[in-house]
């Protein structure tokens, strides 16, 4: 394994490059590649060579690696530590399990290419994995290469190797010798105390350790410490000043011939507990109905008093606290209500000069639906939104507080993570129930879900994702998507894109709306269940909610009755409607309260002058004028029945109502001015667009057309290149060089290096002078191409960003003899 060079070519008859491998793929496989790696199709590549260049690019490869599961990542790490080309048998031996299926998966993702028994890893993978894949250090030849020729000769002598003609040969002989398991076994069997303990600390990584004076000229006979012994016998290499490194071959030997502790072949099964379905369904239905009620109450509240939009966007912290008070809930739940309503398009910025948050016309349509339909609308919006309510109140990168409806709550991974978690909850199996009619449901342990998630995409694991996962599970329980750790029966159809069935299941699980209340003698009314919309509107107008639960208790008071009168009802109208809605007679205290409030309602009139008060009851006006609570109004008598105030009518009405009076506003004509609660609406808005890290994959029918277009363009380009090459060979003149896309130029250069073909390149040198050169590319990496310049008859390095065009050249003797 040590000293074997990386190669650009594979066995005869196999693909010579990733572009060739893509050309050999069936159309369905290419379409699958564009689905699995959608960034490759945006924008559409010019041809298959451009597609190969994009697929081998660092950013795209990193995205593909981030999506690999644990088996795929382990096999990639093994491929990264082996010299190329690699056979599946080598990978399987180092992994400890058959690696063929995993390699096939990597091939379908264009992360590896080559014949079946000669696999090549895409170059960018090694760069992304870093210098120590799987915690392994460099190979023996690289680890020992920092030693001086004299030290290498001493090491070879101590290992019993013969003299070599030059240091490179000595290094190769040492690496080959120490790379043999039987040599290492015999060497470590004679190691002094402390050596194996030190190796144990480096075996599983990190492979680098810090010591002093690592480049001392110690011979094996002079070693006095474990580090001296390891350095003197070549078991440790020099990584830098004060640093030693355990070579890769020796670490694999110490690991028992494996790269990882064990092959992660079978995913762990989540811990599932049987929960009675009769407990899950009612709990989930109750939570769903409560979530719908809270969103409705939020929209009603903001309809009457819309809060301002912060200058930086979002909802202020104090406004969110006010929402929590109105909804009688905590801040976390208030943030969920606000964000879910926004995601469903039910609230939005009204777009005014002084913008405020208000319900949209979509809310009015939403109100006319059943509870099940309203719930499915909220859940469907929550499933696809990238907004994360659980981040409200946390600190951002600038140490600022994230606010509800603000701009720093989007996480591109959230929709995929929500769907993944719900799919796992749905996989309870027949023994744990699959529907509402089953006896039991499967409750999945959250910690086992986190373990499975880390195995599914290990490169994305971390505290941030764990926190987001827990937040999503809490949000699912609040929305009624789950209950007691199990998926709710009504939520299962949503995973199959069947919202109608989901809405029907929830409506069936909820008690039907009731059309009556029970009026009590203590000025309360009890709603024995959810009220129908009309009766709920009457009770919200004429009474205040005192408590909620299985039944809702409303309380009547002078202020609530006056609210109904201000909306245009008379006392008789209100009593008649309450009588029709109650299963019990109207209690005498409630009848007295309504009659007394109606009698006093409007006896005092407030109009606009600055403003004025008038009443036929002169004694009432005299009391108001003498009361200290009205001093801020600066009242003065204009007539026995008229007072003037130096305050707006609204302020006068508020002060008088605070004194227990029942004033009413009047118009300039002296008519009673009835004021219904204001209903502020934002203009129709589209739902917030999800912030995605990757573009969506094109539809399948479109993908078929894309693949055909790529093949046609690739065939045309290669045919054109062949014609240009023949013309150049016939005339001896260079072909025309059109401006070439950098990605395409890079792909063509790599293909030429792999297939040992000459190219004409247009090149702008350091002085800015353009020119043409016939070159034989040798290697292409790190933004540069090393090529044999046939004109200058020497190897030169060209910066790829200075290449303006490429065209096929004529093979030369110098090129063929490389």
mmCIF file with all atom_site columns, C-alpha atoms in Angstrom, residues 8-9 16-19 49 52-58 61 113 122-124 127 743-757 759 777-785 800 806:
data_model
loop_
_atom_site.group_PDB
_atom_site.id
_atom_site.type_symbol
_atom_site.label_atom_id
_atom_site.label_alt_id
_atom_site.label_comp_id
_atom_site.label_asym_id
_atom_site.label_entity_id
_atom_site.label_seq_id
_atom_site.pdbx_PDB_ins_code
_atom_site.Cartn_x
_atom_site.Cartn_y
_atom_site.Cartn_z
_atom_site.occupancy
_atom_site.B_iso_or_equiv
_atom_site.pdbx_formal_charge
_atom_site.auth_seq_id
_atom_site.auth_comp_id
_atom_site.auth_asym_id
_atom_site.auth_atom_id
_atom_site.pdbx_PDB_model_num
ATOM 1  C CA . UNK A 1 8   ? -5.276  9.069  -13.731 1.00 0.00 ? 8   UNK A CA 1
ATOM 2  C CA . UNK A 1 9   ? -6.014  6.019  -15.870 1.00 0.00 ? 9   UNK A CA 1
ATOM 3  C CA . UNK A 1 16  ? -10.658 7.101  -18.656 1.00 0.00 ? 16  UNK A CA 1
ATOM 4  C CA . UNK A 1 17  ? -12.369 9.909  -16.740 1.00 0.00 ? 17  UNK A CA 1
ATOM 5  C CA . UNK A 1 18  ? -15.498 10.786 -14.828 1.00 0.00 ? 18  UNK A CA 1
ATOM 6  C CA . UNK A 1 19  ? -16.920 12.265 -18.042 1.00 0.00 ? 19  UNK A CA 1
ATOM 7  C CA . UNK A 1 49  ? -18.163 16.993 -19.906 1.00 0.00 ? 49  UNK A CA 1
ATOM 8  C CA . UNK A 1 52  ? -18.626 15.818 -14.967 1.00 0.00 ? 52  UNK A CA 1
ATOM 9  C CA . UNK A 1 53  ? -16.692 18.965 -14.053 1.00 0.00 ? 53  UNK A CA 1
ATOM 10 C CA . UNK A 1 54  ? -19.567 20.194 -11.926 1.00 0.00 ? 54  UNK A CA 1
ATOM 11 C CA . UNK A 1 55  ? -19.972 16.781 -10.270 1.00 0.00 ? 55  UNK A CA 1
ATOM 12 C CA . UNK A 1 56  ? -16.293 16.782 -9.359  1.00 0.00 ? 56  UNK A CA 1
ATOM 13 C CA . UNK A 1 57  ? -16.372 20.334 -7.978  1.00 0.00 ? 57  UNK A CA 1
ATOM 14 C CA . UNK A 1 58  ? -15.636 20.799 -4.294  1.00 0.00 ? 58  UNK A CA 1
ATOM 15 C CA . UNK A 1 61  ? -19.032 16.949 -3.743  1.00 0.00 ? 61  UNK A CA 1
ATOM 16 C CA . UNK A 1 113 ? -15.861 5.939  -11.253 1.00 0.00 ? 113 UNK A CA 1
ATOM 17 C CA . UNK A 1 122 ? -13.300 11.743 -7.201  1.00 0.00 ? 122 UNK A CA 1
ATOM 18 C CA . UNK A 1 123 ? -10.337 13.937 -6.326  1.00 0.00 ? 123 UNK A CA 1
ATOM 19 C CA . UNK A 1 124 ? -12.285 16.545 -4.328  1.00 0.00 ? 124 UNK A CA 1
ATOM 20 C CA . UNK A 1 127 ? -9.602  17.401 -0.045  1.00 0.00 ? 127 UNK A CA 1
ATOM 21 C CA . UNK A 1 743 ? -15.915 24.598 -16.305 1.00 0.00 ? 743 UNK A CA 1
ATOM 22 C CA . UNK A 1 744 ? -15.853 23.047 -19.774 1.00 0.00 ? 744 UNK A CA 1
ATOM 23 C CA . UNK A 1 745 ? -12.171 23.941 -20.246 1.00 0.00 ? 745 UNK A CA 1
ATOM 24 C CA . UNK A 1 746 ? -11.327 22.294 -16.940 1.00 0.00 ? 746 UNK A CA 1
ATOM 25 C CA . UNK A 1 747 ? -13.216 19.155 -17.917 1.00 0.00 ? 747 UNK A CA 1
ATOM 26 C CA . UNK A 1 748 ? -11.506 18.953 -21.326 1.00 0.00 ? 748 UNK A CA 1
ATOM 27 C CA . UNK A 1 749 ? -8.065  19.413 -19.739 1.00 0.00 ? 749 UNK A CA 1
ATOM 28 C CA . UNK A 1 750 ? -8.742  16.599 -17.270 1.00 0.00 ? 750 UNK A CA 1
ATOM 29 C CA . UNK A 1 751 ? -9.961  14.323 -20.035 1.00 0.00 ? 751 UNK A CA 1
ATOM 30 C CA . UNK A 1 752 ? -6.855  15.081 -22.072 1.00 0.00 ? 752 UNK A CA 1
ATOM 31 C CA . UNK A 1 753 ? -4.591  14.319 -19.088 1.00 0.00 ? 753 UNK A CA 1
ATOM 32 C CA . UNK A 1 754 ? -6.395  11.021 -18.468 1.00 0.00 ? 754 UNK A CA 1
ATOM 33 C CA . UNK A 1 755 ? -6.388  9.910  -22.113 1.00 0.00 ? 755 UNK A CA 1
ATOM 34 C CA . UNK A 1 756 ? -2.924  11.319 -22.966 1.00 0.00 ? 756 UNK A CA 1
ATOM 35 C CA . UNK A 1 757 ? -4.159  13.585 -25.754 1.00 0.00 ? 757 UNK A CA 1
ATOM 36 C CA . UNK A 1 759 ? -4.673  20.124 -26.820 1.00 0.00 ? 759 UNK A CA 1
ATOM 37 C CA . UNK A 1 777 ? -1.582  17.883 -20.099 1.00 0.00 ? 777 UNK A CA 1
ATOM 38 C CA . UNK A 1 778 ? 0.003   15.773 -17.357 1.00 0.00 ? 778 UNK A CA 1
ATOM 39 C CA . UNK A 1 779 ? -1.917  16.658 -14.190 1.00 0.00 ? 779 UNK A CA 1
ATOM 40 C CA . UNK A 1 780 ? -4.789  19.029 -13.467 1.00 0.00 ? 780 UNK A CA 1
ATOM 41 C CA . UNK A 1 781 ? -5.394  20.079 -9.866  1.00 0.00 ? 781 UNK A CA 1
ATOM 42 C CA . UNK A 1 782 ? -5.495  23.052 -7.482  1.00 0.00 ? 782 UNK A CA 1
ATOM 43 C CA . UNK A 1 783 ? -6.470  25.452 -10.297 1.00 0.00 ? 783 UNK A CA 1
ATOM 44 C CA . UNK A 1 784 ? -3.375  24.663 -12.340 1.00 0.00 ? 784 UNK A CA 1
ATOM 45 C CA . UNK A 1 785 ? -2.437  22.324 -15.165 1.00 0.00 ? 785 UNK A CA 1
ATOM 46 C CA . UNK A 1 800 ? -6.575  27.505 -15.492 1.00 0.00 ? 800 UNK A CA 1
ATOM 47 C CA . UNK A 1 806 ? -9.334  24.735 -25.805 1.00 0.00 ? 806 UNK A CA 1
#
